[in-house]
C-alpha atoms as a printed R data frame, in Angstrom:
    type eleno elety resid chain resno       x      y       z
1   ATOM     1    CA   GLY     A     1 -90.506 62.082  28.921
2   ATOM     2    CA   GLN     A     2 -90.908 60.274  25.687
3   ATOM     3    CA   THR     A     3 -90.090 56.666  24.690
4   ATOM     4    CA   THR     A     4 -89.517 57.444  21.117
5   ATOM     5    CA   LEU     A     5 -87.755 60.547  19.288
6   ATOM     6    CA   VAL     A     6 -87.981 61.269  15.854
7   ATOM     7    CA   ILE     A     7 -85.499 64.119  14.923
8   ATOM     8    CA   PRO     A     8 -85.712 65.809  11.452
9   ATOM     9    CA   LEU     A     9 -82.293 65.764   9.414
10  ATOM    10    CA   ASP     A    10 -82.154 68.620   7.290
11  ATOM    11    CA   PHE     A    11 -79.816 67.188   4.428
12  ATOM    12    CA   GLN     A    12 -78.955 69.301   1.394
13  ATOM    13    CA   GLN     A    13 -80.207 66.427  -0.987
14  ATOM    14    CA   GLY     A    14 -83.455 66.384   1.023
15  ATOM    15    CA   PRO     A    15 -85.000 65.772   4.294
16  ATOM    16    CA   GLY     A    16 -84.404 62.831   6.295
17  ATOM    17    CA   ALA     A    17 -85.140 61.625  10.031
18  ATOM    18    CA   MET     A    18 -83.305 59.930  12.873
19  ATOM    19    CA   VAL     A    19 -85.500 57.682  14.919
20  ATOM    20    CA   ILE     A    20 -84.440 56.627  18.515
21  ATOM    21    CA   VAL     A    21 -86.134 54.312  20.511
22  ATOM    22    CA   ALA     A    22 -85.926 54.104  24.413
23  ATOM    23    CA   GLY     A    23 -84.391 51.157  25.860
24  ATOM    24    CA   PRO     A    24 -82.615 49.878  28.987
25  ATOM    25    CA   PHE     A    25 -80.136 52.622  28.722
26  ATOM    26    CA   THR     A    26 -82.703 55.278  28.926
27  ATOM    27    CA   PRO     A    27 -86.373 54.090  29.544
28  ATOM    28    CA   LEU     A    28 -87.600 57.848  28.844
29  ATOM    29    CA   PHE     A    29 -86.116 60.655  27.118
30  ATOM    30    CA   GLY     A    30 -86.062 63.963  29.217
31  ATOM    31    CA   ASP     A    31 -85.481 67.482  27.954
32  ATOM    32    CA   ASP     A    32 -81.824 67.261  28.360
33  ATOM    33    CA   GLU     A    33 -81.400 64.099  26.546
34  ATOM    34    CA   VAL     A    34 -83.842 65.622  23.566
35  ATOM    35    CA   THR     A    35 -81.652 68.806  23.388
36  ATOM    36    CA   ARG     A    36 -78.159 66.671  23.215
37  ATOM    37    CA   LEU     A    37 -79.742 64.276  20.656
38  ATOM    38    CA   ARG     A    38 -80.821 67.276  18.686
39  ATOM    39    CA   GLN     A    39 -77.267 68.634  18.773
40  ATOM    40    CA   TYR     A    40 -75.760 65.229  17.693
41  ATOM    41    CA   ALA     A    41 -78.366 65.171  14.728
42  ATOM    42    CA   SER     A    42 -77.051 68.661  13.535
43  ATOM    43    CA   SER     A    43 -73.460 67.269  13.673
44  ATOM    44    CA   ILE     A    44 -74.602 64.272  11.805
45  ATOM    45    CA   THR     A    45 -76.180 66.157   9.132
46  ATOM    46    CA   ALA     A    46 -73.233 68.104   8.524
47  ATOM    47    CA   SER     A    47 -70.813 65.378   8.461
48  ATOM    48    CA   LEU     A    48 -72.932 63.138   6.102
49  ATOM    49    CA   ASP     A    49 -73.439 66.324   3.870
50  ATOM    50    CA   ARG     A    50 -69.688 66.692   3.583
51  ATOM    51    CA   VAL     A    51 -69.151 63.032   2.878
52  ATOM    52    CA   THR     A    52 -71.853 63.224   0.022
53  ATOM    53    CA   LEU     A    53 -70.218 66.417  -1.384
54  ATOM    54    CA   THR     A    54 -66.876 64.897  -1.488
55  ATOM    55    CA   ALA     A    55 -68.147 61.845  -3.049
56  ATOM    56    CA   ARG     A    56 -69.948 64.057  -5.791
57  ATOM    57    CA   ILE     A    57 -66.768 66.037  -6.511
58  ATOM    58    CA   HIS     A    58 -64.895 62.940  -6.866
59  ATOM    59    CA   ASP     A    59 -67.421 61.614  -9.417
60  ATOM    60    CA   LEU     A    60 -67.348 64.957 -11.177
61  ATOM    61    CA   GLU     A    61 -63.588 64.896 -11.567
62  ATOM    62    CA   LYS     A    62 -63.746 61.397 -12.741
63  ATOM    63    CA   ALA     A    63 -66.375 62.232 -15.412
64  ATOM    64    CA   LYS     A    64 -64.418 65.193 -16.420
65  ATOM    65    CA   THR     A    65 -61.210 63.314 -16.832
66  ATOM    66    CA   GLU     A    66 -63.008 60.520 -18.914
67  ATOM    67    CA   PHE     A    67 -64.738 63.160 -21.038
68  ATOM    68    CA   MET     A    68 -61.374 64.925 -21.799
69  ATOM    69    CA   ASN     A    69 -59.841 61.508 -22.673
70  ATOM    70    CA   ILE     A    70 -62.669 60.549 -24.995
71  ATOM    71    CA   ALA     A    71 -63.086 64.002 -26.539
72  ATOM    72    CA   SER     A    72 -59.242 64.473 -27.149
73  ATOM    73    CA   HIS     A    73 -59.075 61.180 -28.804
74  ATOM    74    CA   GLU     A    74 -61.883 61.719 -31.058
75  ATOM    75    CA   LEU     A    75 -60.950 65.268 -31.999
76  ATOM    76    CA   ARG     A    76 -57.399 64.345 -32.739
77  ATOM    77    CA   GLY     A    77 -58.099 62.532 -35.776
78  ATOM    78    CA   PRO     A    78 -60.180 65.173 -37.644
79  ATOM    79    CA   MET     A    79 -57.712 67.810 -36.605
80  ATOM    80    CA   THR     A    80 -54.485 65.913 -38.126
81  ATOM    81    CA   VAL     A    81 -56.372 65.649 -41.394
82  ATOM    82    CA   ILE     A    82 -57.241 69.443 -41.419
83  ATOM    83    CA   LYS     A    83 -53.967 70.157 -40.525
84  ATOM    84    CA   GLY     A    84 -52.375 67.889 -43.403
85  ATOM    85    CA   TYR     A    85 -54.745 69.467 -46.019
86  ATOM    86    CA   LEU     A    86 -53.604 72.920 -44.955
87  ATOM    87    CA   THR     A    87 -49.864 72.151 -45.122
88  ATOM    88    CA   MET     A    88 -50.492 70.609 -48.712
89  ATOM    89    CA   LEU     A    89 -52.370 73.682 -49.871
90  ATOM    90    CA   GLU     A    90 -49.715 75.941 -48.304
91  ATOM    91    CA   GLY     A    91 -46.856 73.931 -50.274
92  ATOM    92    CA   GLY     A    92 -48.982 73.899 -53.579
93  ATOM    93    CA   SER     A    93 -49.438 70.122 -53.613
94  ATOM    94    CA   LEU     A    94 -53.234 70.736 -54.411
95  ATOM    95    CA   GLY     A    95 -52.705 73.412 -56.966
96  ATOM    96    CA   ILE     A    96 -51.599 76.966 -56.925
97  ATOM    97    CA   LEU     A    97 -53.555 79.329 -54.483
98  ATOM    98    CA   ALA     A    98 -54.437 82.974 -55.302
99  ATOM    99    CA   PRO     A    99 -51.902 85.421 -53.568
100 ATOM   100    CA   LYS     A   100 -54.653 86.444 -50.942
101 ATOM   101    CA   ALA     A   101 -55.166 82.893 -50.099
102 ATOM   102    CA   ILE     A   102 -51.516 82.141 -49.632
103 ATOM   103    CA   SER     A   103 -51.127 85.197 -47.252
104 ATOM   104    CA   VAL     A   104 -53.665 83.808 -44.878
105 ATOM   105    CA   MET     A   105 -52.290 80.228 -44.754
106 ATOM   106    CA   PRO     A   106 -49.833 80.756 -41.924
107 ATOM   107    CA   LEU     A   107 -52.577 82.033 -39.905
108 ATOM   108    CA   LEU     A   108 -54.913 79.050 -40.573
109 ATOM   109    CA   ILE     A   109 -52.067 76.562 -39.827
110 ATOM   110    CA   ALA     A   110 -51.321 78.414 -36.701
111 ATOM   111    CA   LYS     A   111 -55.023 78.314 -35.617
112 ATOM   112    CA   ALA     A   112 -54.933 74.541 -36.406
113 ATOM   113    CA   ASP     A   113 -51.998 74.302 -34.255
114 ATOM   114    CA   GLU     A   114 -53.725 76.082 -31.547
115 ATOM   115    CA   VAL     A   115 -56.652 73.638 -31.582
116 ATOM   116    CA   ASN     A   116 -54.014 70.712 -31.612
117 ATOM   117    CA   ALA     A   117 -52.375 72.231 -28.535
118 ATOM   118    CA   MET     A   118 -55.737 72.542 -26.676
119 ATOM   119    CA   ILE     A   119 -56.572 68.821 -27.462
120 ATOM   120    CA   GLU     A   120 -52.946 67.834 -26.336
121 ATOM   121    CA   GLN     A   121 -53.646 69.559 -23.129
122 ATOM   122    CA   MET     A   122 -56.672 67.645 -22.585
123 ATOM   123    CA   LEU     A   123 -54.801 64.306 -23.353
124 ATOM   124    CA   GLU     A   124 -52.071 65.302 -21.108
125 ATOM   125    CA   ALA     A   125 -54.278 66.127 -18.114
126 ATOM   126    CA   ALA     A   126 -56.129 62.925 -18.552
127 ATOM   127    CA   ARG     A   127 -52.747 61.127 -18.604
128 ATOM   128    CA   LEU     A   128 -51.638 63.051 -15.411
129 ATOM   129    CA   GLU     A   129 -54.897 62.200 -13.589
130 ATOM   130    CA   GLU     A   130 -54.637 58.697 -14.500
131 ATOM   131    CA   GLY     A   131 -50.938 58.451 -13.427
132 ATOM   132    CA   HIS     A   132 -49.820 57.661 -16.791
133 ATOM   133    CA   LEU     A   133 -47.789 60.927 -17.710
134 ATOM   134    CA   GLU     A   134 -44.115 60.084 -17.807
135 ATOM   135    CA   LEU     A   135 -41.216 62.420 -18.753
136 ATOM   136    CA   ARG     A   136 -38.800 61.335 -21.331
137 ATOM   137    CA   LYS     A   137 -35.726 63.272 -20.183
138 ATOM   138    CA   GLU     A   138 -32.734 63.903 -22.228
139 ATOM   139    CA   THR     A   139 -29.995 66.637 -22.203
140 ATOM   140    CA   GLY     A   140 -31.273 69.990 -23.902
141 ATOM   141    CA   ASP     A   141 -30.021 73.588 -24.160
142 ATOM   142    CA   ILE     A   142 -32.775 75.713 -22.456
143 ATOM   143    CA   VAL     A   143 -31.826 78.741 -24.628
144 ATOM   144    CA   GLU     A   144 -32.379 76.883 -27.812
145 ATOM   145    CA   LEU     A   145 -35.442 75.131 -26.640
146 ATOM   146    CA   THR     A   146 -36.949 78.350 -25.585
147 ATOM   147    CA   GLU     A   147 -35.935 80.041 -29.056
148 ATOM   148    CA   LEU     A   148 -37.911 77.197 -30.745
149 ATOM   149    CA   ALA     A   149 -40.898 77.504 -28.624
150 ATOM   150    CA   VAL     A   150 -40.910 81.316 -29.312
151 ATOM   151    CA   ASP     A   151 -40.624 80.927 -33.081
152 ATOM   152    CA   SER     A   152 -43.314 78.536 -33.204
153 ATOM   153    CA   MET     A   153 -45.701 81.139 -31.697
154 ATOM   154    CA   ARG     A   154 -44.864 83.919 -34.135
155 ATOM   155    CA   PRO     A   155 -47.535 83.219 -36.731
156 ATOM   156    CA   MET     A   156 -50.214 83.504 -34.057
157 ATOM   157    CA   LEU     A   157 -49.015 86.908 -33.138
158 ATOM   158    CA   ALA     A   158 -49.960 88.801 -36.519
159 ATOM   159    CA   GLU     A   159 -48.532 92.294 -35.952
160 ATOM   160    CA   ARG     A   160 -47.768 91.927 -32.100
161 ATOM   161    CA   GLN     A   161 -44.414 92.360 -30.890
162 ATOM   162    CA   LEU     A   162 -42.824 89.181 -29.146
163 ATOM   163    CA   ASP     A   163 -39.168 89.960 -27.896
164 ATOM   164    CA   LEU     A   164 -36.646 87.235 -26.705
165 ATOM   165    CA   ASP     A   165 -33.914 88.094 -24.332
166 ATOM   166    CA   ALA     A   166 -31.474 85.275 -24.230
167 ATOM   167    CA   PRO     A   167 -27.836 84.677 -23.501
168 ATOM   168    CA   LYS     A   168 -25.453 83.529 -26.251
169 ATOM   169    CA   THR     A   169 -24.184 80.739 -24.058
170 ATOM   170    CA   THR     A   170 -25.964 77.393 -23.634
171 ATOM   171    CA   MET     A   171 -27.645 76.436 -20.714
172 ATOM   172    CA   LEU     A   172 -27.959 72.698 -20.339
173 ATOM   173    CA   ALA     A   173 -30.765 70.810 -18.319
174 ATOM   174    CA   ASP     A   174 -32.199 67.359 -18.345
175 ATOM   175    CA   VAL     A   175 -35.697 67.716 -19.712
176 ATOM   176    CA   ASP     A   176 -38.540 66.336 -21.523
177 ATOM   177    CA   ILE     A   177 -37.743 68.405 -24.583
178 ATOM   178    CA   GLU     A   178 -41.296 68.397 -26.068
179 ATOM   179    CA   ARG     A   179 -42.883 68.889 -22.781
180 ATOM   180    CA   PHE     A   180 -40.468 71.927 -22.053
181 ATOM   181    CA   GLN     A   181 -41.452 73.557 -25.206
182 ATOM   182    CA   ILE     A   182 -45.030 73.059 -24.523
183 ATOM   183    CA   VAL     A   183 -44.959 74.709 -20.947
184 ATOM   184    CA   VAL     A   184 -43.089 77.888 -22.678
185 ATOM   185    CA   ARG     A   185 -45.865 77.973 -25.357
186 ATOM   186    CA   ASN     A   186 -48.661 77.536 -22.858
187 ATOM   187    CA   LEU     A   187 -47.289 80.697 -20.858
188 ATOM   188    CA   ILE     A   188 -46.717 82.907 -24.197
189 ATOM   189    CA   SER     A   189 -50.318 81.680 -25.355
190 ATOM   190    CA   ASN     A   190 -51.466 82.925 -21.804
191 ATOM   191    CA   ALA     A   191 -50.039 86.079 -22.300
192 ATOM   192    CA   ILE     A   192 -51.516 86.620 -25.836
193 ATOM   193    CA   LYS     A   193 -54.705 85.793 -24.468
194 ATOM   194    CA   TYR     A   194 -54.881 88.272 -21.592
195 ATOM   195    CA   SER     A   195 -53.125 91.289 -23.083
196 ATOM   196    CA   PRO     A   196 -54.311 93.903 -25.727
197 ATOM   197    CA   GLU     A   197 -53.225 93.034 -29.323
198 ATOM   198    CA   GLU     A   198 -50.995 96.306 -29.294
199 ATOM   199    CA   ALA     A   199 -49.130 95.284 -26.167
200 ATOM   200    CA   PRO     A   200 -45.795 93.665 -26.554
201 ATOM   201    CA   ILE     A   201 -44.737 90.342 -24.760
202 ATOM   202    CA   LYS     A   202 -41.298 89.666 -23.638
203 ATOM   203    CA   VAL     A   203 -39.664 86.208 -22.859
204 ATOM   204    CA   VAL     A   204 -36.485 86.397 -20.902
205 ATOM   205    CA   VAL     A   205 -33.955 83.466 -20.349
206 ATOM   206    CA   ASN     A   206 -31.452 83.754 -17.550
207 ATOM   207    CA   ARG     A   207 -29.968 81.845 -14.831
208 ATOM   208    CA   ASN     A   208 -30.231 82.072 -11.241
209 ATOM   209    CA   GLY     A   209 -27.678 80.022  -9.331
210 ATOM   210    CA   GLU     A   210 -28.271 76.310 -10.397
211 ATOM   211    CA   THR     A   211 -31.651 77.067 -11.887
212 ATOM   212    CA   ALA     A   212 -32.482 78.305 -15.699
213 ATOM   213    CA   ARG     A   213 -35.432 80.531 -15.647
214 ATOM   214    CA   VAL     A   214 -37.833 81.197 -18.691
215 ATOM   215    CA   ILE     A   215 -39.676 84.340 -17.725
216 ATOM   216    CA   VAL     A   216 -42.806 85.593 -19.711
217 ATOM   217    CA   ILE     A   217 -43.783 89.199 -19.285
218 ATOM   218    CA   ASP     A   218 -47.067 90.621 -20.559
219 ATOM   219    CA   ARG     A   219 -48.616 94.308 -20.201
220 ATOM   220    CA   GLY     A   220 -52.153 92.684 -19.758
221 ATOM   221    CA   VAL     A   221 -55.033 93.051 -17.658
222 ATOM   222    CA   GLY     A   222 -53.187 91.492 -14.913
223 ATOM   223    CA   ILE     A   223 -54.726 89.394 -11.953
224 ATOM   224    CA   ALA     A   224 -56.288 90.709  -8.754
225 ATOM   225    CA   PRO     A   225 -54.901 89.182  -5.613
226 ATOM   226    CA   GLU     A   226 -58.188 87.407  -4.847
227 ATOM   227    CA   ASP     A   227 -58.125 85.709  -8.093
228 ATOM   228    CA   GLN     A   228 -54.361 84.338  -8.040
229 ATOM   229    CA   SER     A   229 -55.263 81.264  -5.996
230 ATOM   230    CA   LYS     A   230 -57.284 80.103  -9.099
231 ATOM   231    CA   LEU     A   231 -54.316 80.402 -11.359
232 ATOM   232    CA   PHE     A   232 -52.749 77.025 -11.099
233 ATOM   233    CA   THR     A   233 -55.983 74.878 -10.438
234 ATOM   234    CA   LYS     A   234 -57.554 72.528 -12.838
235 ATOM   235    CA   PHE     A   235 -60.185 74.094 -14.905
236 ATOM   236    CA   GLY     A   236 -59.496 77.497 -13.105
237 ATOM   237    CA   ARG     A   237 -60.287 80.301 -15.024
238 ATOM   238    CA   ILE     A   238 -60.553 83.947 -13.966
239 ATOM   239    CA   GLU     A   239 -63.742 85.400 -15.206
240 ATOM   240    CA   ARG     A   240 -63.986 89.083 -15.136
241 ATOM   241    CA   GLY     A   241 -65.586 91.650 -17.437
242 ATOM   242    CA   SER     A   242 -62.560 91.805 -19.508
243 ATOM   243    CA   THR     A   243 -61.706 88.255 -19.830
244 ATOM   244    CA   MET     A   244 -64.980 86.692 -20.167
245 ATOM   245    CA   HIS     A   245 -64.280 86.276 -23.893
246 ATOM   246    CA   VAL     A   246 -61.085 84.313 -23.606
247 ATOM   247    CA   ALA     A   247 -61.377 80.833 -24.958
248 ATOM   248    CA   GLY     A   248 -59.338 78.119 -23.270
249 ATOM   249    CA   THR     A   249 -59.825 74.614 -21.483
250 ATOM   250    CA   GLY     A   250 -58.721 76.076 -18.212
251 ATOM   251    CA   LEU     A   251 -55.835 73.446 -18.190
252 ATOM   252    CA   GLY     A   252 -52.762 75.189 -19.422
253 ATOM   253    CA   LEU     A   253 -51.292 76.669 -16.151
254 ATOM   254    CA   TRP     A   254 -52.303 73.709 -14.063
255 ATOM   255    CA   LEU     A   255 -50.722 71.296 -16.437
256 ATOM   256    CA   SER     A   256 -47.701 73.619 -17.074
257 ATOM   257    CA   ARG     A   257 -47.027 73.648 -13.172
258 ATOM   258    CA   GLU     A   258 -47.447 69.968 -12.737
259 ATOM   259    CA   ILE     A   259 -45.026 69.389 -15.661
260 ATOM   260    CA   ALA     A   260 -42.507 71.993 -14.185
261 ATOM   261    CA   ARG     A   261 -42.494 69.997 -10.826
262 ATOM   262    CA   MET     A   262 -42.092 66.809 -12.423
263 ATOM   263    CA   HIS     A   263 -38.904 68.367 -13.466
264 ATOM   264    CA   ASP     A   264 -38.026 69.442  -9.840
265 ATOM   265    CA   GLY     A   265 -38.775 73.009 -10.896
266 ATOM   266    CA   ASP     A   266 -41.658 75.241 -10.612
267 ATOM   267    CA   ILE     A   267 -43.855 78.010 -12.012
268 ATOM   268    CA   THR     A   268 -44.687 81.207 -10.014
269 ATOM   269    CA   CYS     A   269 -46.407 84.348 -10.911
270 ATOM   270    CA   GLU     A   270 -46.382 87.992  -9.925
271 ATOM   271    CA   SER     A   271 -49.188 90.257 -11.056
272 ATOM   272    CA   ALA     A   272 -51.152 93.239  -9.973
273 ATOM   273    CA   GLU     A   273 -54.683 93.980 -11.554
274 ATOM   274    CA   GLY     A   274 -54.068 96.309 -14.484
275 ATOM   275    CA   SER     A   275 -50.341 96.103 -14.396
276 ATOM   276    CA   GLY     A   276 -49.622 92.956 -16.399
277 ATOM   277    CA   SER     A   277 -48.203 89.577 -15.412
278 ATOM   278    CA   THR     A   278 -44.842 87.864 -14.919
279 ATOM   279    CA   PHE     A   279 -44.754 84.256 -15.168
280 ATOM   280    CA   THR     A   280 -41.287 82.575 -14.273
281 ATOM   281    CA   PHE     A   281 -40.695 78.892 -15.173
282 ATOM   282    CA   GLU     A   282 -37.801 77.333 -13.318
283 ATOM   283    CA   VAL     A   283 -35.792 74.185 -13.845
284 ATOM   284    CA   PRO     A   284 -32.315 72.971 -12.616
285 ATOM   285    CA   ILE     A   285 -29.533 72.925 -14.833
286 ATOM   286    CA   ILE     A   286 -26.835 70.544 -15.105
287 ATOM   287    CA   PRO     A   287 -23.825 71.608 -12.791
């Protein structure tokens, strides 16, 4: 038998060792003890690797949140200035523009708004992670709020068709009006990114029992079943050949679902690869 054992531990971060010295409990280590201790060492290695990996993931998530917070604050100021000057140019405050320049101003302003929306996503995500995201609820008409959100997206669509199918009646709910529209815009933006330019996008508002539903339907690339689990994860992006070029933070759908759930609602998706996607945003209405 042996009086001392040195058992290698094969950690992911590098090699280690477990040293066991015989004592009154076991003066000598026999073959059976050596086999069992090697098995224990294997379990210890796996457990410590999991602990290390969990700590690294936590640190990475924290670093991402801190980066989003800093980056979004640093970007917000310059983009506010850019948007301000674009608005002044469009309104003629800085002189008269040539007709061709005037014709592109709505698109430039829409793109500035798109960047601002990405900055806001990062800020909102950081607030949510830090537990500082609070809703400012008030009574709003879901139909009217959806119409406003749809209209705000039209400058980004160029010639693309965006149809709204909504009832003429009001549909009242207690919502954070600004964030409700952010969710609708996020879903429309997602449909724009992942569908061809000639493919129409449809937004439907209806009622299902005591729930108001905003449904965004596209005829885009669709989502394979194995990719759908990534949809509502933070920084989750589906990177296949046809979508590798799509820009974004990977936060929009995750943040939208979190906001929906803070309203006691939810967002769900029905999709098949090559057949487009249907996203349904639900919130409870006032009885």
